[in-house]
Amino acid sequence: MDMVPNKRILLRQFATGTPDETDMELSVGKVSLRVPPGSGAILVKNLYLSCDPYMRGRMREYYGSYIPPFVPGSVIEGFGVCKVVDSEDPYYKPGDLISGLTGWEEYSLIEQTKQWRKIQFEDIPLSYHLGLLGMPGFTAYAGFYEVCAPKKGESVFVSAASGAVGQLVGQLAKLHGCFVVGSAGTKQKVDLLKNKLGFDEAFNYKEEPNLDAALKRYFPLGIDIYFDNVGGVMLDAALLNMRLFGRIAVCGMVSQTSLPSSVGIHNLNMLIFKRIRMQGFLQSDYLHLFPEFTEKIIEYYKQGKIVYIEDMSEGIESAPSSFVGLFSGKNIGKQVIRVASE
Amino acid sequence: MDMVPNKRILLRQFATGTPDETDMELSVGKVSLRVPPGSGAILVKNLYLSCDPYMRGRMREYYGSYIPPFVPGSVIEGFGVCKVVDSEDPYYKPGDLISGLTGWEEYSLIEQTKQWRKIQFEDIPLSYHLGLLGMPGFTAYAGFYEVCAPKKGESVFVSAASGAVGQLVGQLAKLHGCFVVGSAGTKQKVDLLKNKLGFDEAFNYKEEPNLDAALKRYFPLGIDIYFDNVGGVMLDAALLNMRLFGRIAVCGMVSQTSLPSSVGIHNLNMLIFKRIRMQGFLQSDYLHLFPEFTEKIIEYYKQGKIVYIEDMSEGIESAPSSFVGLFSGKNIGKQVIRVASE
C-alpha cells in the first residue's frame, strides 16, 4: 500500500492576539503515495512551504473574509512548491514541479488541481515560486501597476518594505522611475533596503517617535503613492503626508491583524482635502495578468535588475516558529520553509 | 459717491468645536455702488447666500485643505446668487443675474470674476443655483457618476440623505435604476426621503442603537455604493456592510468637522476583504462636466423627475444661526439665506 509516515502541522486552536507556536502542533500521520484510481487527484511531495501574513486571518473564526478559516485539528494550508509523486490528472506527471495551495506536511493529496501551476523556469531558485514569482510577487506587481497607477517621477512610500511584497514593490517603483522610501523594523532591514534593494531612502519606524515627522523628513513635498502593508498608525501618518490625487494601495494591515480591536484611523478627512483614492485589493482579482507578470519579472531577474531576499528555515518542524516570527518581524525577507530537498 | 450702508457678517474668531453664532458678528459698513474705473471688477447685490458644511473647515486656522481659512475680522465668504449693479468687466452688464463666491453681506465688490457664472435659466427658482444647480448639486452629480461608477440594479446608501447633496444623489441613483436607502436625523426628514424624494427606504440614525444592525436590515445582501457625507461611526458601520468591489465616495465628514479629534475608523480591513475603493473628491475637479450636468438636471427637473428641497431663512441677519443650524441638523434640505428680493 506504499504507506509512509507524514509529519504534519495542525492548527490546534484559533489564535487570540499574536499567533503563538502553541496554536499549532506537530503530528505524524500516514499517507499513501498512490492516488486513488479515477479520482483525478495528485499526490505531491512538499519541497518548500510559504509563511504569509494573510494566514493569520485564517486562524480566527471569521467568515466575512475572502478565504474561510482553517479548521482546528486539521492541517494548515498554504502555498507550496511541490514535486508530483503520483497523478490521476493527465495534465500532471510524476516528477513535475508544481506550485499551489498545499498542506503544511511532507506529502499532500491534492484533489483540486485547477489552481496549480507547473514550474517551467528551472534556472531560478525553486523557492522563488513562493515569493518573487508567486503570490507575494504578483501582489506587488498587480498592486503597484494596477492599483497605484504610478507615473515616472512620483514619490512612493512602502511600509514593511523588506518583506515578501514590499521588497518587490520598491524595486518595481525604482525601475518605473519613481523616488522610493521604505520603512522597516530593524537596522539590518534598513541597510538591506538602501544597499541591496535599491531604495532611495529607508528608515526604522521603531526609532521614530513621530511617524508624521519622519515622513515629512523623507517626503518634504509629500507622497504620491503609499503601498500600505501595515495599516494602523503608519497609515494614519501617511494620510497626513499624501499629495493631491495620491493613491493608497491597501495590501495588508499586518500591524492590526492580531489586535482584538484595531487602532482607529483618524485622518481620513485627508481623502477629501487631497482627493485621495484608497483601494484594497487581492492579487487573485488580477490573475489575467499573471503570464505577463511572470515574463517581465523573469526578464528583470535575469538581467540583474531585481534581487529577492529570502529567509529560509529548515524542516517542517520549523514551520510554526517561522510563521509566528512574521509578526515580530523576525524574518528578513520572504519567509520560506524548506521541507525537503528536491 | 453713491455710498450706501452694507450689512455684513464677519468672522469674529476661529471656531472651536461646533460653530457658534458668537463666532460671527453683524457689522454695518459702507460700500460704493460704483466700481473703480478700469479695475475690471463688478459690484453685485447679493440676493441669496448659501450655507454649506464645508465652510466650517474655513473657520479654523488650518492651511492643508483645498481652500484657505477665513480671516477673523473679515466678511465670511460663500456661494451666492447676485445681481450685477455696476461692472467694469465687459462680460457682465448691470442687471445680469450671476452666481459665484461672494461675501456674506448685502453688496460685494468682486475683483476675481473668472469663476462666476451667468444664470440663464430663469424659469427655475434663482436660489436653486446654490443647491440643485450649484456646488452641492454638482457635487452629487460628479460624485455619483464619476466616483461611484454606478451600475443599474446596485444598492446605494446615502448618509445625510435629505441634505443639499444627499437628496440629489438619491434621486440620481433611483433614475439610474439603483436600490436606494438614506439616513437622516429626524422623522420628518425620513418621511421626506420616502414620500417626496423617492428613496426606497430611509431611517433615522438617531433611533438606531446599532448602525451595523440597521444597515444589515436594509441591505441584507450588502451595499455596493456608499455615498458618505458624514464619516465617523456611520462610515465604520458601512464598511462592515460593503459588498465585493464596493465603492465609497467620501464627500464630507460632517459628523467629524467640529470635533477636536476625529472618531477613529476601525474597519478599514474591509477594504482588503471586499476590495473596496474609497475615494475622496471635490466637485471642482470635475468642472469640465458642468455644462452636461446643468443640461441634464434642468431636463430632469422640467420633466418632474427631480425635486429639490430648500430651507430658506430671511435676511442677512439670519445667516449665523442658519449656518450653525447645519451642525445640529436643524435645516431640512438645502439651507439658503434670502438677503434681498430681486
JSON list of C-alpha atoms in Angstrom, two decimals, chain B residues 56-249:
[
{"chain": "B", "resi": 56, "resn": "ARG", "atom": "CA", "xyz": [-16.78, 75.01, 8.90]},
{"chain": "B", "resi": 57, "resn": "GLY", "atom": "CA", "xyz": [-13.38, 73.95, 7.65]},
{"chain": "B", "resi": 58, "resn": "ARG", "atom": "CA", "xyz": [-12.58, 77.57, 6.84]},
{"chain": "B", "resi": 59, "resn": "MET", "atom": "CA", "xyz": [-13.30, 78.58, 10.42]},
{"chain": "B", "resi": 60, "resn": "ARG", "atom": "CA", "xyz": [-10.14, 77.04, 11.74]},
{"chain": "B", "resi": 61, "resn": "GLU", "atom": "CA", "xyz": [-6.54, 78.02, 11.28]},
{"chain": "B", "resi": 62, "resn": "TYR", "atom": "CA", "xyz": [-5.53, 75.12, 9.06]},
{"chain": "B", "resi": 63, "resn": "TYR", "atom": "CA", "xyz": [-3.79, 75.58, 5.75]},
{"chain": "B", "resi": 64, "resn": "GLY", "atom": "CA", "xyz": [-3.58, 72.00, 4.48]},
{"chain": "B", "resi": 65, "resn": "SER", "atom": "CA", "xyz": [-7.05, 71.91, 2.96]},
{"chain": "B", "resi": 66, "resn": "TYR", "atom": "CA", "xyz": [-8.12, 72.76, -0.55]},
{"chain": "B", "resi": 67, "resn": "ILE", "atom": "CA", "xyz": [-9.22, 76.22, 0.48]},
{"chain": "B", "resi": 68, "resn": "PRO", "atom": "CA", "xyz": [-7.63, 78.66, 2.95]},
{"chain": "B", "resi": 69, "resn": "PRO", "atom": "CA", "xyz": [-9.22, 79.72, 6.24]},
{"chain": "B", "resi": 70, "resn": "PHE", "atom": "CA", "xyz": [-11.44, 82.75, 6.58]},
{"chain": "B", "resi": 71, "resn": "VAL", "atom": "CA", "xyz": [-9.74, 85.80, 8.04]},
{"chain": "B", "resi": 72, "resn": "PRO", "atom": "CA", "xyz": [-11.01, 86.80, 11.50]},
{"chain": "B", "resi": 73, "resn": "GLY", "atom": "CA", "xyz": [-12.45, 90.29, 11.36]},
{"chain": "B", "resi": 74, "resn": "SER", "atom": "CA", "xyz": [-13.30, 89.91, 7.67]},
{"chain": "B", "resi": 75, "resn": "VAL", "atom": "CA", "xyz": [-16.52, 89.15, 5.86]},
{"chain": "B", "resi": 76, "resn": "ILE", "atom": "CA", "xyz": [-17.39, 85.48, 5.55]},
{"chain": "B", "resi": 77, "resn": "GLU", "atom": "CA", "xyz": [-17.22, 84.16, 2.03]},
{"chain": "B", "resi": 78, "resn": "GLY", "atom": "CA", "xyz": [-19.65, 81.75, 0.42]},
{"chain": "B", "resi": 79, "resn": "PHE", "atom": "CA", "xyz": [-21.59, 80.97, -2.71]},
{"chain": "B", "resi": 80, "resn": "GLY", "atom": "CA", "xyz": [-24.26, 83.42, -3.69]},
{"chain": "B", "resi": 81, "resn": "VAL", "atom": "CA", "xyz": [-26.75, 84.34, -6.37]},
{"chain": "B", "resi": 82, "resn": "CYS", "atom": "CA", "xyz": [-26.37, 88.02, -7.13]},
{"chain": "B", "resi": 83, "resn": "LYS", "atom": "CA", "xyz": [-27.49, 90.82, -9.40]},
{"chain": "B", "resi": 84, "resn": "VAL", "atom": "CA", "xyz": [-24.87, 92.97, -11.10]},
{"chain": "B", "resi": 85, "resn": "VAL", "atom": "CA", "xyz": [-25.19, 96.62, -10.04]},
{"chain": "B", "resi": 86, "resn": "ASP", "atom": "CA", "xyz": [-22.14, 98.04, -11.79]},
{"chain": "B", "resi": 87, "resn": "SER", "atom": "CA", "xyz": [-19.46, 96.45, -13.91]},
{"chain": "B", "resi": 88, "resn": "GLU", "atom": "CA", "xyz": [-16.03, 97.22, -15.28]},
{"chain": "B", "resi": 89, "resn": "ASP", "atom": "CA", "xyz": [-15.88, 93.72, -16.78]},
{"chain": "B", "resi": 90, "resn": "PRO", "atom": "CA", "xyz": [-17.23, 93.78, -20.33]},
{"chain": "B", "resi": 91, "resn": "TYR", "atom": "CA", "xyz": [-18.72, 90.29, -19.91]},
{"chain": "B", "resi": 92, "resn": "TYR", "atom": "CA", "xyz": [-21.14, 91.43, -17.19]},
{"chain": "B", "resi": 93, "resn": "LYS", "atom": "CA", "xyz": [-23.82, 94.11, -17.53]},
{"chain": "B", "resi": 94, "resn": "PRO", "atom": "CA", "xyz": [-25.86, 95.76, -14.79]},
{"chain": "B", "resi": 95, "resn": "GLY", "atom": "CA", "xyz": [-28.95, 93.66, -14.21]},
{"chain": "B", "resi": 96, "resn": "ASP", "atom": "CA", "xyz": [-27.26, 90.35, -15.03]},
{"chain": "B", "resi": 97, "resn": "LEU", "atom": "CA", "xyz": [-28.01, 87.53, -12.60]},
{"chain": "B", "resi": 98, "resn": "ILE", "atom": "CA", "xyz": [-24.86, 85.64, -11.74]},
{"chain": "B", "resi": 99, "resn": "SER", "atom": "CA", "xyz": [-23.59, 83.10, -9.23]},
{"chain": "B", "resi": 100, "resn": "GLY", "atom": "CA", "xyz": [-20.21, 82.61, -7.64]},
{"chain": "B", "resi": 101, "resn": "LEU", "atom": "CA", "xyz": [-18.16, 83.07, -4.48]},
{"chain": "B", "resi": 102, "resn": "THR", "atom": "CA", "xyz": [-19.30, 86.28, -2.81]},
{"chain": "B", "resi": 103, "resn": "GLY", "atom": "CA", "xyz": [-19.37, 87.84, 0.65]},
{"chain": "B", "resi": 104, "resn": "TRP", "atom": "CA", "xyz": [-21.93, 87.43, 3.41]},
{"chain": "B", "resi": 105, "resn": "GLU", "atom": "CA", "xyz": [-23.12, 90.99, 3.03]},
{"chain": "B", "resi": 106, "resn": "GLU", "atom": "CA", "xyz": [-25.66, 92.99, 1.10]},
{"chain": "B", "resi": 107, "resn": "TYR", "atom": "CA", "xyz": [-23.32, 94.24, -1.59]},
{"chain": "B", "resi": 108, "resn": "SER", "atom": "CA", "xyz": [-19.98, 92.84, -2.67]},
{"chain": "B", "resi": 109, "resn": "LEU", "atom": "CA", "xyz": [-17.21, 94.14, -4.84]},
{"chain": "B", "resi": 110, "resn": "ILE", "atom": "CA", "xyz": [-15.97, 91.19, -6.86]},
{"chain": "B", "resi": 111, "resn": "GLU", "atom": "CA", "xyz": [-12.45, 91.52, -8.18]},
{"chain": "B", "resi": 112, "resn": "GLN", "atom": "CA", "xyz": [-11.98, 87.95, -9.38]},
{"chain": "B", "resi": 113, "resn": "THR", "atom": "CA", "xyz": [-14.78, 87.48, -11.89]},
{"chain": "B", "resi": 114, "resn": "LYS", "atom": "CA", "xyz": [-13.49, 84.43, -13.73]},
{"chain": "B", "resi": 115, "resn": "GLN", "atom": "CA", "xyz": [-15.11, 81.72, -11.63]},
{"chain": "B", "resi": 116, "resn": "TRP", "atom": "CA", "xyz": [-18.55, 83.29, -11.88]},
{"chain": "B", "resi": 117, "resn": "ARG", "atom": "CA", "xyz": [-21.40, 82.03, -14.00]},
{"chain": "B", "resi": 118, "resn": "LYS", "atom": "CA", "xyz": [-24.24, 83.88, -15.66]},
{"chain": "B", "resi": 119, "resn": "ILE", "atom": "CA", "xyz": [-27.66, 82.50, -14.85]},
{"chain": "B", "resi": 120, "resn": "GLN", "atom": "CA", "xyz": [-29.57, 81.77, -18.00]},
{"chain": "B", "resi": 121, "resn": "PHE", "atom": "CA", "xyz": [-32.46, 79.60, -16.90]},
{"chain": "B", "resi": 122, "resn": "GLU", "atom": "CA", "xyz": [-34.94, 81.96, -15.46]},
{"chain": "B", "resi": 123, "resn": "ASP", "atom": "CA", "xyz": [-37.85, 79.55, -15.18]},
{"chain": "B", "resi": 124, "resn": "ILE", "atom": "CA", "xyz": [-36.11, 77.77, -12.32]},
{"chain": "B", "resi": 125, "resn": "PRO", "atom": "CA", "xyz": [-36.02, 79.29, -8.82]},
{"chain": "B", "resi": 126, "resn": "LEU", "atom": "CA", "xyz": [-32.97, 81.54, -8.59]},
{"chain": "B", "resi": 127, "resn": "SER", "atom": "CA", "xyz": [-31.90, 80.07, -5.27]},
{"chain": "B", "resi": 128, "resn": "TYR", "atom": "CA", "xyz": [-31.57, 76.64, -6.90]},
{"chain": "B", "resi": 129, "resn": "HIS", "atom": "CA", "xyz": [-28.33, 77.90, -8.36]},
{"chain": "B", "resi": 130, "resn": "LEU", "atom": "CA", "xyz": [-26.92, 77.49, -4.85]},
{"chain": "B", "resi": 131, "resn": "GLY", "atom": "CA", "xyz": [-28.24, 73.96, -4.49]},
{"chain": "B", "resi": 132, "resn": "LEU", "atom": "CA", "xyz": [-29.69, 71.79, -7.20]},
{"chain": "B", "resi": 133, "resn": "LEU", "atom": "CA", "xyz": [-27.84, 73.62, -9.98]},
{"chain": "B", "resi": 134, "resn": "GLY", "atom": "CA", "xyz": [-24.93, 74.85, -7.88]},
{"chain": "B", "resi": 135, "resn": "MET", "atom": "CA", "xyz": [-22.00, 73.42, -5.99]},
{"chain": "B", "resi": 136, "resn": "PRO", "atom": "CA", "xyz": [-23.98, 70.88, -3.91]},
{"chain": "B", "resi": 137, "resn": "GLY", "atom": "CA", "xyz": [-25.92, 69.58, -6.89]},
{"chain": "B", "resi": 138, "resn": "PHE", "atom": "CA", "xyz": [-22.78, 69.28, -8.95]},
{"chain": "B", "resi": 139, "resn": "THR", "atom": "CA", "xyz": [-21.08, 67.52, -6.04]},
{"chain": "B", "resi": 140, "resn": "ALA", "atom": "CA", "xyz": [-23.86, 64.94, -6.09]},
{"chain": "B", "resi": 141, "resn": "TYR", "atom": "CA", "xyz": [-23.61, 64.59, -9.86]},
{"chain": "B", "resi": 142, "resn": "ALA", "atom": "CA", "xyz": [-19.82, 64.27, -10.12]},
{"chain": "B", "resi": 143, "resn": "GLY", "atom": "CA", "xyz": [-19.60, 62.12, -7.01]},
{"chain": "B", "resi": 144, "resn": "PHE", "atom": "CA", "xyz": [-22.31, 59.72, -8.05]},
{"chain": "B", "resi": 145, "resn": "TYR", "atom": "CA", "xyz": [-21.46, 59.25, -11.70]},
{"chain": "B", "resi": 146, "resn": "GLU", "atom": "CA", "xyz": [-17.69, 59.74, -11.67]},
{"chain": "B", "resi": 147, "resn": "VAL", "atom": "CA", "xyz": [-16.61, 58.45, -8.28]},
{"chain": "B", "resi": 148, "resn": "CYS", "atom": "CA", "xyz": [-19.25, 55.81, -7.52]},
{"chain": "B", "resi": 149, "resn": "ALA", "atom": "CA", "xyz": [-19.29, 54.38, -11.07]},
{"chain": "B", "resi": 150, "resn": "PRO", "atom": "CA", "xyz": [-22.85, 53.09, -10.54]},
{"chain": "B", "resi": 151, "resn": "LYS", "atom": "CA", "xyz": [-24.44, 50.18, -12.35]},
{"chain": "B", "resi": 152, "resn": "LYS", "atom": "CA", "xyz": [-28.12, 49.59, -12.75]},
{"chain": "B", "resi": 153, "resn": "GLY", "atom": "CA", "xyz": [-29.52, 47.39, -10.01]},
{"chain": "B", "resi": 154, "resn": "GLU", "atom": "CA", "xyz": [-26.84, 48.20, -7.46]},
{"chain": "B", "resi": 155, "resn": "SER", "atom": "CA", "xyz": [-27.58, 49.03, -3.83]},
{"chain": "B", "resi": 156, "resn": "VAL", "atom": "CA", "xyz": [-26.80, 52.56, -2.77]},
{"chain": "B", "resi": 157, "resn": "PHE", "atom": "CA", "xyz": [-26.61, 54.00, 0.71]},
{"chain": "B", "resi": 158, "resn": "VAL", "atom": "CA", "xyz": [-26.60, 57.78, 1.25]},
{"chain": "B", "resi": 159, "resn": "SER", "atom": "CA", "xyz": [-25.99, 59.43, 4.62]},
{"chain": "B", "resi": 160, "resn": "ALA", "atom": "CA", "xyz": [-27.23, 62.95, 5.41]},
{"chain": "B", "resi": 161, "resn": "ALA", "atom": "CA", "xyz": [-29.61, 61.96, 2.68]},
{"chain": "B", "resi": 162, "resn": "SER", "atom": "CA", "xyz": [-32.01, 64.87, 2.87]},
{"chain": "B", "resi": 163, "resn": "GLY", "atom": "CA", "xyz": [-29.20, 67.42, 2.77]},
{"chain": "B", "resi": 164, "resn": "ALA", "atom": "CA", "xyz": [-28.18, 69.63, -0.11]},
{"chain": "B", "resi": 165, "resn": "VAL", "atom": "CA", "xyz": [-26.08, 66.90, -1.73]},
{"chain": "B", "resi": 166, "resn": "GLY", "atom": "CA", "xyz": [-27.69, 63.71, -0.47]},
{"chain": "B", "resi": 167, "resn": "GLN", "atom": "CA", "xyz": [-31.19, 64.41, -1.73]},
{"chain": "B", "resi": 168, "resn": "LEU", "atom": "CA", "xyz": [-29.90, 64.66, -5.29]},
{"chain": "B", "resi": 169, "resn": "VAL", "atom": "CA", "xyz": [-27.61, 61.64, -5.01]},
{"chain": "B", "resi": 170, "resn": "GLY", "atom": "CA", "xyz": [-30.58, 59.51, -4.02]},
{"chain": "B", "resi": 171, "resn": "GLN", "atom": "CA", "xyz": [-32.76, 60.77, -6.84]},
{"chain": "B", "resi": 172, "resn": "LEU", "atom": "CA", "xyz": [-29.99, 60.28, -9.43]},
{"chain": "B", "resi": 173, "resn": "ALA", "atom": "CA", "xyz": [-29.43, 56.78, -8.11]},
{"chain": "B", "resi": 174, "resn": "LYS", "atom": "CA", "xyz": [-33.12, 55.97, -8.47]},
{"chain": "B", "resi": 175, "resn": "LEU", "atom": "CA", "xyz": [-33.13, 57.33, -12.02]},
{"chain": "B", "resi": 176, "resn": "HIS", "atom": "CA", "xyz": [-30.12, 55.10, -12.67]},
{"chain": "B", "resi": 177, "resn": "GLY", "atom": "CA", "xyz": [-32.07, 52.02, -11.61]},
{"chain": "B", "resi": 178, "resn": "CYS", "atom": "CA", "xyz": [-30.47, 51.52, -8.22]},
{"chain": "B", "resi": 179, "resn": "PHE", "atom": "CA", "xyz": [-31.99, 50.49, -4.88]},
{"chain": "B", "resi": 180, "resn": "VAL", "atom": "CA", "xyz": [-31.51, 53.47, -2.57]},
{"chain": "B", "resi": 181, "resn": "VAL", "atom": "CA", "xyz": [-31.63, 53.85, 1.20]},
{"chain": "B", "resi": 182, "resn": "GLY", "atom": "CA", "xyz": [-30.92, 57.09, 3.03]},
{"chain": "B", "resi": 183, "resn": "SER", "atom": "CA", "xyz": [-30.21, 58.01, 6.63]},
{"chain": "B", "resi": 184, "resn": "ALA", "atom": "CA", "xyz": [-31.19, 61.25, 8.29]},
{"chain": "B", "resi": 185, "resn": "GLY", "atom": "CA", "xyz": [-31.63, 62.60, 11.82]},
{"chain": "B", "resi": 186, "resn": "THR", "atom": "CA", "xyz": [-35.37, 63.28, 12.25]},
{"chain": "B", "resi": 187, "resn": "LYS", "atom": "CA", "xyz": [-38.63, 61.55, 11.50]},
{"chain": "B", "resi": 188, "resn": "GLN", "atom": "CA", "xyz": [-39.65, 64.47, 9.30]},
{"chain": "B", "resi": 189, "resn": "LYS", "atom": "CA", "xyz": [-36.57, 64.02, 7.13]},
{"chain": "B", "resi": 190, "resn": "VAL", "atom": "CA", "xyz": [-37.09, 60.29, 6.92]},
{"chain": "B", "resi": 191, "resn": "ASP", "atom": "CA", "xyz": [-40.64, 60.91, 5.74]},
{"chain": "B", "resi": 192, "resn": "LEU", "atom": "CA", "xyz": [-39.42, 63.33, 3.12]},
{"chain": "B", "resi": 193, "resn": "LEU", "atom": "CA", "xyz": [-36.90, 60.81, 1.85]},
{"chain": "B", "resi": 194, "resn": "LYS", "atom": "CA", "xyz": [-39.51, 58.12, 1.45]},
{"chain": "B", "resi": 195, "resn": "ASN", "atom": "CA", "xyz": [-42.51, 60.17, 0.37]},
{"chain": "B", "resi": 196, "resn": "LYS", "atom": "CA", "xyz": [-41.13, 63.08, -1.55]},
{"chain": "B", "resi": 197, "resn": "LEU", "atom": "CA", "xyz": [-37.62, 62.22, -2.68]},
{"chain": "B", "resi": 198, "resn": "GLY", "atom": "CA", "xyz": [-38.34, 58.70, -3.86]},
{"chain": "B", "resi": 199, "resn": "PHE", "atom": "CA", "xyz": [-35.85, 56.76, -1.73]},
{"chain": "B", "resi": 200, "resn": "ASP", "atom": "CA", "xyz": [-36.76, 53.08, -1.42]},
{"chain": "B", "resi": 201, "resn": "GLU", "atom": "CA", "xyz": [-36.13, 53.18, 2.31]},
{"chain": "B", "resi": 202, "resn": "ALA", "atom": "CA", "xyz": [-34.88, 55.60, 4.91]},
{"chain": "B", "resi": 203, "resn": "PHE", "atom": "CA", "xyz": [-34.10, 55.52, 8.60]},
{"chain": "B", "resi": 204, "resn": "ASN", "atom": "CA", "xyz": [-33.40, 57.86, 11.49]},
{"chain": "B", "resi": 205, "resn": "TYR", "atom": "CA", "xyz": [-29.86, 57.09, 12.58]},
{"chain": "B", "resi": 206, "resn": "LYS", "atom": "CA", "xyz": [-30.50, 58.70, 15.96]},
{"chain": "B", "resi": 207, "resn": "GLU", "atom": "CA", "xyz": [-33.00, 55.95, 16.73]},
{"chain": "B", "resi": 208, "resn": "GLU", "atom": "CA", "xyz": [-30.66, 53.12, 15.81]},
{"chain": "B", "resi": 209, "resn": "PRO", "atom": "CA", "xyz": [-28.62, 51.87, 18.76]},
{"chain": "B", "resi": 210, "resn": "ASN", "atom": "CA", "xyz": [-26.61, 49.68, 16.38]},
{"chain": "B", "resi": 211, "resn": "LEU", "atom": "CA", "xyz": [-25.87, 51.14, 12.96]},
{"chain": "B", "resi": 212, "resn": "ASP", "atom": "CA", "xyz": [-24.35, 47.90, 11.72]},
{"chain": "B", "resi": 213, "resn": "ALA", "atom": "CA", "xyz": [-27.59, 46.09, 12.50]},
{"chain": "B", "resi": 214, "resn": "ALA", "atom": "CA", "xyz": [-29.63, 48.85, 10.87]},
{"chain": "B", "resi": 215, "resn": "LEU", "atom": "CA", "xyz": [-27.63, 48.60, 7.66]},
{"chain": "B", "resi": 216, "resn": "LYS", "atom": "CA", "xyz": [-27.92, 44.81, 7.69]},
{"chain": "B", "resi": 217, "resn": "ARG", "atom": "CA", "xyz": [-31.69, 45.22, 7.95]},
{"chain": "B", "resi": 218, "resn": "TYR", "atom": "CA", "xyz": [-31.89, 47.49, 4.91]},
{"chain": "B", "resi": 219, "resn": "PHE", "atom": "CA", "xyz": [-29.11, 45.81, 2.94]},
{"chain": "B", "resi": 220, "resn": "PRO", "atom": "CA", "xyz": [-29.24, 42.09, 3.72]},
{"chain": "B", "resi": 221, "resn": "LEU", "atom": "CA", "xyz": [-27.06, 41.48, 0.66]},
{"chain": "B", "resi": 222, "resn": "GLY", "atom": "CA", "xyz": [-24.77, 44.41, 1.33]},
{"chain": "B", "resi": 223, "resn": "ILE", "atom": "CA", "xyz": [-24.03, 47.84, -0.10]},
{"chain": "B", "resi": 224, "resn": "ASP", "atom": "CA", "xyz": [-22.45, 48.40, -3.50]},
{"chain": "B", "resi": 225, "resn": "ILE", "atom": "CA", "xyz": [-22.11, 52.16, -3.18]},
{"chain": "B", "resi": 226, "resn": "TYR", "atom": "CA", "xyz": [-21.88, 54.27, -0.06]},
{"chain": "B", "resi": 227, "resn": "PHE", "atom": "CA", "xyz": [-22.08, 57.99, -0.66]},
{"chain": "B", "resi": 228, "resn": "ASP", "atom": "CA", "xyz": [-20.59, 59.27, 2.58]},
{"chain": "B", "resi": 229, "resn": "ASN", "atom": "CA", "xyz": [-21.49, 62.73, 3.77]},
{"chain": "B", "resi": 230, "resn": "VAL", "atom": "CA", "xyz": [-20.84, 62.17, 7.45]},
{"chain": "B", "resi": 231, "resn": "GLY", "atom": "CA", "xyz": [-17.80, 59.98, 8.22]},
{"chain": "B", "resi": 232, "resn": "GLY", "atom": "CA", "xyz": [-17.36, 58.67, 11.77]},
{"chain": "B", "resi": 233, "resn": "VAL", "atom": "CA", "xyz": [-19.35, 55.79, 13.17]},
{"chain": "B", "resi": 234, "resn": "MET", "atom": "CA", "xyz": [-21.66, 55.62, 10.15]},
{"chain": "B", "resi": 235, "resn": "LEU", "atom": "CA", "xyz": [-18.67, 55.13, 7.86]},
{"chain": "B", "resi": 236, "resn": "ASP", "atom": "CA", "xyz": [-17.38, 52.41, 10.15]},
{"chain": "B", "resi": 237, "resn": "ALA", "atom": "CA", "xyz": [-20.74, 50.62, 10.06]},
{"chain": "B", "resi": 238, "resn": "ALA", "atom": "CA", "xyz": [-20.99, 50.98, 6.29]},
{"chain": "B", "resi": 239, "resn": "LEU", "atom": "CA", "xyz": [-17.54, 49.45, 5.87]},
{"chain": "B", "resi": 240, "resn": "LEU", "atom": "CA", "xyz": [-18.82, 46.32, 7.61]},
{"chain": "B", "resi": 241, "resn": "ASN", "atom": "CA", "xyz": [-21.66, 46.07, 5.13]},
{"chain": "B", "resi": 242, "resn": "MET", "atom": "CA", "xyz": [-19.99, 46.70, 1.82]},
{"chain": "B", "resi": 243, "resn": "ARG", "atom": "CA", "xyz": [-20.18, 44.13, -0.95]},
{"chain": "B", "resi": 244, "resn": "LEU", "atom": "CA", "xyz": [-17.27, 42.85, -3.01]},
{"chain": "B", "resi": 245, "resn": "PHE", "atom": "CA", "xyz": [-15.80, 45.61, -5.20]},
{"chain": "B", "resi": 246, "resn": "GLY", "atom": "CA", "xyz": [-17.92, 48.23, -3.44]},
{"chain": "B", "resi": 247, "resn": "ARG", "atom": "CA", "xyz": [-17.19, 51.92, -3.76]},
{"chain": "B", "resi": 248, "resn": "ILE", "atom": "CA", "xyz": [-17.25, 54.61, -1.11]},
{"chain": "B", "resi": 249, "resn": "ALA", "atom": "CA", "xyz": [-17.37, 58.20, -2.29]}
]
